[in-house]
Amino acid sequence: MMAKNSKNLFSEENLNVEPIQRAKTIPSRWYFEPDLFEFEQHYLFQNHWQYVCHENQISEVGDSYTTNIARNPVIILRTADHEVKAFFNVCKHRGGPLAVKKGTKTVLQCQYHGWTYLDDGSLRGIPDWNLVELFDKKDFGLEPVEIKVWQGLIFARISKTTPELSSLLSGIEKRISPINLGDLQFHSEHVYDVECNWKVYVDNFLEGYHIPIVHPELANLLDYREYVTETQTWHSLQHSPFKAQESMYSQNGGEAYYYFIFPNMMLNILPGRLQVNTVVPVSPTKCKVIFSYFYDDVEAKQKSGLIDDDIAYSHDIQLEDVEICEAVQCGLQSRAYDQGRFSVKREQGVYHFQSLLKNEFRKAIQKS
Ligand code: FES
Ligand SMILES: [Fe+2]
């Protein structure tokens, strides 16, 4: 599956995990080589749980949400029995995409030639099929996709070889208690197209080292000296107290948690508010970042203007991050750069992510 030069991409030196005090950052080629991108699609994104949407984004019977997991189209829907089910969004006739038709029964209909499926995935209706021989509908049901719901958040995986979702998220529930993300209401989704490899964006999320330079306004809000990064097996947490002054984020008291869940999901949790970010790889040098906003009381917070302020503020910060990430992508692709080093004090999260990545690549190579 890999081209000839993959050996160099995955040399022992590149895969070796050294202590942070001595470690180098991952090689620059990992941020733009098409072979590596393909490898990640196949061995990383097909092999890990991916966040899809919140349960209350599909609260009514027949509601659905479509997404792609490592280029596999997936549809999640609320069935007539009020269950959440997921299937590959691929019709068994000639691969067309499905849409949900609401009625007395929830039915999935292919948007190409109109084959219909029940919400358990079984094939129901086929137009103009009477002359076909040696055909059994039972062999042409939709492929199911495994899903799990944690605190209202729906995750899907298309391969069984992944670590369990519970180990990915272990300890978060206890840490954020009494907050329960399942109680929050969905507000809106915002998509940013970013001209950088998905890992540039993730690296950037994982450290507060850049805050004083890239986000001077945010630096005024946070107590940067108290900024802490904690790492667990499959996720890391950054938190920082707000400075005492009044701001829309400090007024409720409580703490802010910025979680990163391997490989590409972020949970930004503040009292009464959740922002989920998913970093979707698009090409070796492009990604899409989806921001989903949730609040404990959308109506009240909308009235008070808090939601507009929150989204506008996050948008400004995001534009600063996008600008620096796109510049970093150019730097990584330049002749001047290959590998750098880490601040032991400020870049624990980036080191943790890059070490997990190396371990996952090593496992994948051993299997492939
Ligand atoms: S591809 Fe679905 S009906 Fe033809
Ligand atoms: Fe940032």
Coordinates of C-alpha atoms and ligand atoms in Angstrom, one line a residue:
M1 CA 0.0 0.0 0.0
M2 CA 2.9 2.3 0.6
A3 CA 5.2 3.6 -2.1
K4 CA 8.9 2.8 -2.1
N5 CA 10.0 5.7 0.0
S6 CA 7.8 4.6 2.9
K7 CA 10.7 2.9 4.6
N8 CA 12.4 6.3 5.0
L9 CA 9.2 7.9 6.2
F10 CA 9.0 5.2 8.9
S11 CA 12.7 4.8 9.8
E12 CA 13.4 3.5 13.3
E13 CA 14.7 7.0 14.2
N14 CA 11.4 8.6 13.1
L15 CA 9.3 6.1 15.1
N16 CA 11.3 6.0 18.2
V17 CA 9.8 7.8 21.2
E18 CA 12.4 9.6 23.3
P19 CA 11.7 11.4 26.5
I20 CA 10.4 14.9 25.9
Q21 CA 13.7 16.5 27.1
R22 CA 15.5 14.9 24.2
A23 CA 12.7 14.2 21.7
K24 CA 12.5 15.8 18.2
T25 CA 9.2 16.8 16.6
I26 CA 7.9 14.4 13.9
P27 CA 9.6 14.8 10.5
S28 CA 8.2 17.5 8.3
R29 CA 7.4 15.0 5.5
W30 CA 4.7 13.6 7.7
Y31 CA 2.8 16.8 7.2
F32 CA 2.6 16.7 3.4
E33 CA 3.6 13.3 1.8
P34 CA 0.6 11.8 -0.1
D35 CA 1.7 8.3 0.9
L36 CA 1.6 9.1 4.6
F37 CA -1.8 10.7 4.2
E38 CA -3.1 7.5 2.6
F39 CA -1.5 5.5 5.3
E40 CA -3.3 7.6 8.0
Q41 CA -6.6 7.2 6.3
H42 CA -6.3 3.5 6.2
Y43 CA -4.6 2.7 9.5
L44 CA -5.4 5.6 11.7
F45 CA -8.9 7.0 10.9
Q46 CA -10.4 3.7 9.9
N47 CA -9.1 2.3 13.1
H48 CA -10.2 4.8 15.7
W49 CA -13.6 6.0 17.0
Q50 CA -14.7 9.2 15.3
Y51 CA -17.1 11.7 16.8
V52 CA -20.2 12.2 14.6
C53 CA -22.8 14.4 16.3
H54 CA -24.8 14.9 19.5
E55 CA -27.8 12.8 20.2
N56 CA -30.1 15.9 20.3
Q57 CA -29.1 16.8 16.7
I58 CA -31.1 13.8 15.7
S59 CA -33.8 13.9 18.4
E60 CA -36.9 13.3 16.2
V61 CA -37.8 10.0 14.5
G62 CA -36.4 10.2 11.0
D63 CA -33.8 12.8 11.7
S64 CA -30.4 11.9 10.3
Y65 CA -26.9 13.1 10.1
T66 CA -24.4 12.2 7.4
T67 CA -20.6 12.2 7.6
N68 CA -17.5 10.6 6.2
I69 CA -15.1 8.4 8.2
A70 CA -11.8 8.0 6.4
R71 CA -13.7 8.5 3.1
N72 CA -16.5 6.1 4.0
P73 CA -19.9 7.7 3.8
V74 CA -21.9 7.1 7.0
I75 CA -25.5 7.9 7.9
I76 CA -26.8 8.1 11.5
L77 CA -30.5 8.1 12.1
R78 CA -33.2 8.1 14.7
T79 CA -35.3 5.1 14.0
A80 CA -39.1 4.7 14.4
D81 CA -38.3 2.9 17.7
H82 CA -36.4 6.1 18.8
E83 CA -33.0 4.2 18.6
V84 CA -29.9 5.7 17.1
K85 CA -28.6 3.5 14.3
A86 CA -25.8 4.0 11.8
F87 CA -25.1 2.5 8.4
F88 CA -22.6 3.0 5.6
N89 CA -24.4 5.6 3.4
V90 CA -23.9 3.4 0.4
C91 CA -26.7 1.7 -1.6
K92 CA -26.1 -1.9 -2.4
H93 CA -27.3 -1.4 -6.0
R94 CA -24.5 0.7 -7.5
G95 CA -23.2 2.7 -4.5
G96 CA -25.6 5.7 -4.4
P97 CA -26.2 7.8 -1.3
L98 CA -29.3 7.4 0.9
A99 CA -31.7 10.0 2.2
V100 CA -34.2 9.5 5.0
K101 CA -37.9 9.6 4.1
K102 CA -40.2 10.3 7.1
G103 CA -43.6 8.7 7.2
T104 CA -45.4 6.1 9.4
K105 CA -42.1 4.2 9.0
T106 CA -38.7 5.7 8.7
V107 CA -37.4 4.6 5.3
L108 CA -34.1 5.2 3.7
Q109 CA -34.3 5.8 0.0
C110 CA -31.3 5.8 -2.4
Q111 CA -31.0 9.1 -4.2
Y112 CA -29.9 7.4 -7.5
H113 CA -32.5 4.9 -8.6
G114 CA -34.8 4.8 -5.6
W115 CA -34.1 1.5 -3.8
T116 CA -35.6 1.7 -0.4
Y117 CA -34.4 0.2 2.9
L118 CA -36.1 -0.1 6.3
D119 CA -34.5 1.5 9.3
D120 CA -33.0 -1.8 10.3
G121 CA -31.0 -1.7 7.1
S122 CA -33.0 -4.4 5.3
L123 CA -33.8 -3.9 1.6
R124 CA -37.5 -3.3 1.1
G125 CA -38.4 -1.9 -2.4
I126 CA -36.8 -2.1 -5.8
P127 CA -38.3 -0.4 -8.8
D128 CA -38.5 -2.5 -12.1
W129 CA -36.8 -5.6 -10.9
N130 CA -39.2 -8.4 -12.0
L131 CA -36.8 -9.9 -14.7
V132 CA -33.8 -10.2 -12.4
E133 CA -32.7 -13.7 -11.6
L134 CA -30.7 -15.3 -8.8
F135 CA -31.3 -12.4 -6.5
D136 CA -32.2 -12.5 -2.8
K137 CA -33.0 -9.2 -1.1
K138 CA -31.5 -10.5 2.1
D139 CA -28.0 -10.3 0.5
F140 CA -28.4 -6.7 -0.2
G141 CA -29.1 -5.0 3.1
L142 CA -27.2 -1.9 4.2
E143 CA -23.9 -2.5 6.1
P144 CA -24.3 -1.4 9.7
V145 CA -21.7 0.8 11.4
E146 CA -21.0 0.4 15.1
I147 CA -21.8 3.4 17.3
K148 CA -21.6 4.3 21.0
V149 CA -23.1 7.2 22.8
W150 CA -21.1 8.9 25.7
Q151 CA -22.7 11.9 27.5
G152 CA -24.9 12.4 24.5
L153 CA -22.0 12.4 22.0
I154 CA -22.3 9.8 19.3
F155 CA -19.1 8.1 18.1
A156 CA -18.8 5.7 15.3
R157 CA -16.1 3.2 14.2
I158 CA -15.8 1.2 11.0
S159 CA -13.2 -1.3 12.2
K160 CA -13.1 -3.4 15.3
T161 CA -9.4 -3.2 15.9
T162 CA -9.6 0.0 17.8
P163 CA -9.1 0.7 21.5
E164 CA -12.5 0.8 23.3
L165 CA -14.2 4.2 23.5
S166 CA -14.3 3.8 27.3
S167 CA -10.5 3.7 27.4
L168 CA -10.3 6.8 25.1
L169 CA -12.5 8.8 27.4
S170 CA -11.5 7.3 30.7
G171 CA -11.7 9.7 33.6
I172 CA -13.3 12.6 31.7
E173 CA -16.8 12.1 33.1
K174 CA -15.5 12.1 36.7
R175 CA -13.3 15.1 36.1
I176 CA -16.0 17.4 34.6
S177 CA -18.8 16.3 37.0
P178 CA -21.4 17.7 37.8
I179 CA -21.4 18.8 34.1
N180 CA -23.1 16.3 31.9
L181 CA -22.7 17.0 28.2
G182 CA -25.8 14.9 27.5
D183 CA -27.9 17.7 29.0
L184 CA -26.7 20.4 26.6
Q185 CA -28.7 21.7 23.7
F186 CA -27.3 21.9 20.2
H187 CA -27.0 25.4 18.8
S188 CA -25.0 25.5 15.5
E189 CA -22.2 24.1 13.5
H190 CA -19.5 26.1 11.7
V191 CA -17.0 24.7 9.2
Y192 CA -13.6 26.1 8.5
D193 CA -11.5 25.1 5.5
V194 CA -7.8 25.3 6.5
E195 CA -4.9 25.0 4.2
C196 CA -2.7 22.8 6.4
N197 CA -2.3 19.2 7.3
W198 CA -4.7 18.1 10.0
K199 CA -1.8 17.4 12.4
V200 CA -0.6 21.1 12.2
Y201 CA -4.0 22.1 13.5
V202 CA -4.0 19.4 16.2
D203 CA -0.4 20.3 17.3
N204 CA -1.5 24.0 17.5
F205 CA -4.5 23.1 19.7
L206 CA -2.3 21.1 22.1
E207 CA -0.2 23.9 23.5
G208 CA -0.8 27.3 25.1
Y209 CA 2.8 28.2 24.3
H210 CA 1.6 30.3 21.3
I211 CA -1.1 32.2 23.2
P212 CA 0.9 35.3 24.3
I213 CA 2.1 35.8 20.7
V214 CA -0.8 34.6 18.5
H215 CA -3.8 35.5 20.8
P216 CA -2.8 38.5 22.9
E217 CA -6.5 39.1 23.8
L218 CA -6.9 35.6 25.1
A219 CA -3.7 36.0 27.0
N220 CA -5.3 38.8 28.9
L221 CA -8.2 36.6 29.9
L222 CA -6.2 33.5 31.0
D223 CA -3.8 33.2 33.9
Y224 CA -1.0 31.9 31.6
R225 CA 1.4 31.1 34.5
E226 CA -1.2 28.6 35.8
Y227 CA -1.8 27.0 32.5
V228 CA -1.5 23.2 32.9
T229 CA -1.4 20.2 30.6
E230 CA -2.2 16.7 31.8
T231 CA -1.8 13.7 29.6
Q232 CA -3.7 10.3 29.9
T233 CA -3.4 7.2 27.7
W234 CA -5.6 8.4 24.8
H235 CA -6.4 12.0 25.6
S236 CA -4.9 15.1 27.1
L237 CA -6.4 18.0 29.1
Q238 CA -5.3 21.6 29.2
H239 CA -6.8 23.9 31.7
S240 CA -6.1 27.4 32.9
P241 CA -7.9 29.6 35.4
F242 CA -9.4 32.8 34.1
K243 CA -8.0 36.0 35.5
A244 CA -10.3 37.4 38.2
Q245 CA -11.6 40.3 36.0
E246 CA -15.1 40.1 34.6
S247 CA -15.5 38.4 31.2
M248 CA -18.2 36.4 29.6
Y249 CA -16.2 33.2 30.5
S250 CA -15.3 34.0 34.1
Q251 CA -18.6 35.4 35.3
N252 CA -20.1 31.9 36.0
G253 CA -17.1 30.8 38.0
G254 CA -16.0 27.2 37.5
E255 CA -13.3 25.8 35.4
A256 CA -12.6 25.5 31.7
Y257 CA -11.4 22.2 30.3
Y258 CA -9.8 21.8 26.9
Y259 CA -9.7 18.1 26.0
F260 CA -8.0 16.5 23.1
I261 CA -9.2 13.0 22.2
F262 CA -6.9 11.0 20.0
P263 CA -6.7 11.3 17.0
N264 CA -8.7 14.4 16.0
M265 CA -11.3 15.5 18.4
M266 CA -11.5 18.4 20.9
L267 CA -13.9 19.1 23.7
N268 CA -13.9 22.6 25.0
I269 CA -16.0 22.6 28.1
L270 CA -16.9 25.7 30.0
P271 CA -19.7 26.1 32.6
G272 CA -23.0 25.8 30.6
R273 CA -21.3 25.5 27.3
L274 CA -19.6 23.0 25.1
Q275 CA -17.7 23.5 21.8
V276 CA -16.7 20.3 20.0
N277 CA -14.0 20.6 17.3
T278 CA -13.4 17.8 14.8
V279 CA -10.4 18.1 12.5
V280 CA -11.1 16.3 9.3
P281 CA -8.2 15.5 7.0
V282 CA -9.1 16.5 3.4
S283 CA -5.8 16.1 1.6
P284 CA -2.1 16.0 2.6
T285 CA -2.2 19.8 2.9
K286 CA -5.8 20.6 3.7
C287 CA -8.2 19.9 6.6
K288 CA -11.7 20.9 7.6
V289 CA -12.4 21.9 11.2
I290 CA -16.0 21.6 12.3
F291 CA -17.0 23.6 15.4
S292 CA -20.3 22.5 17.1
Y293 CA -21.7 24.7 19.8
F294 CA -23.9 23.5 22.6
Y295 CA -25.4 25.4 25.6
D296 CA -27.4 24.5 28.7
D297 CA -30.1 26.9 27.8
V298 CA -30.0 28.1 24.2
E299 CA -33.1 30.3 24.5
A300 CA -32.0 32.2 27.6
K301 CA -28.4 32.5 26.4
Q302 CA -29.4 33.7 23.0
K303 CA -31.6 36.4 24.6
S304 CA -28.8 37.7 26.7
G305 CA -26.5 37.8 23.7
L306 CA -24.0 35.4 25.3
I307 CA -24.2 32.9 22.4
D308 CA -23.4 35.6 19.7
D309 CA -20.5 36.9 21.8
D310 CA -19.2 33.4 22.4
I311 CA -19.3 32.4 18.8
A312 CA -17.9 35.7 17.6
Y313 CA -15.0 35.5 20.1
S314 CA -14.2 31.9 19.2
H315 CA -14.3 32.8 15.5
D316 CA -11.7 35.6 16.0
I317 CA -9.4 33.2 17.9
Q318 CA -10.0 30.6 15.2
L319 CA -8.9 33.1 12.4
E320 CA -5.7 33.7 14.3
D321 CA -5.1 30.0 14.6
V322 CA -5.9 29.4 10.9
E323 CA -3.5 32.1 9.8
I324 CA -0.6 30.7 11.9
C325 CA -1.3 27.1 11.0
E326 CA -1.3 27.9 7.3
A327 CA 2.0 29.8 7.7
V328 CA 3.4 26.8 9.6
Q329 CA 2.4 24.5 6.8
C330 CA 4.5 26.5 4.4
G331 CA 7.4 26.4 6.8
L332 CA 7.2 22.7 7.2
Q333 CA 7.2 22.3 3.4
S334 CA 10.2 24.5 3.0
R335 CA 13.8 23.3 2.5
A336 CA 14.8 25.0 5.7
Y337 CA 13.0 22.7 8.1
D338 CA 12.8 19.1 9.1
Q339 CA 12.5 18.4 12.8
G340 CA 12.3 20.7 15.8
R341 CA 12.3 20.3 19.6
F342 CA 9.8 20.7 22.4
S343 CA 9.4 23.1 25.4
V344 CA 9.3 20.6 28.3
K345 CA 7.1 23.1 30.2
R346 CA 4.7 24.2 27.5
E347 CA 4.5 21.4 24.9
Q348 CA 3.6 18.3 26.8
G349 CA 0.4 17.9 24.8
V350 CA 2.0 18.1 21.4
Y351 CA 4.7 15.6 22.5
H352 CA 2.0 13.3 23.8
F353 CA 0.0 13.4 20.5
Q354 CA 3.1 12.9 18.4
S355 CA 4.2 10.0 20.6
L356 CA 0.8 8.3 20.2
L357 CA 1.0 8.8 16.5
K358 CA 4.4 7.2 16.3
N359 CA 3.2 4.2 18.3
E360 CA 0.1 3.8 16.1
F361 CA 2.2 4.0 13.0
R362 CA 4.6 1.4 14.4
K363 CA 1.7 -1.0 15.2
A364 CA 0.2 -0.5 11.7
I365 CA 3.5 -1.2 10.0
Q366 CA 3.9 -4.4 12.0
K367 CA 0.4 -5.5 10.9
S368 CA 0.7 -4.4 7.2
Ligands
FES1 S1 -27.5 3.1 -6.6 FE1 -29.0 3.0 -5.2 S2 -30.8 2.6 -6.3 FE2 -29.2 2.5 -7.8
FE2 FE -4.5 29.1 19.3

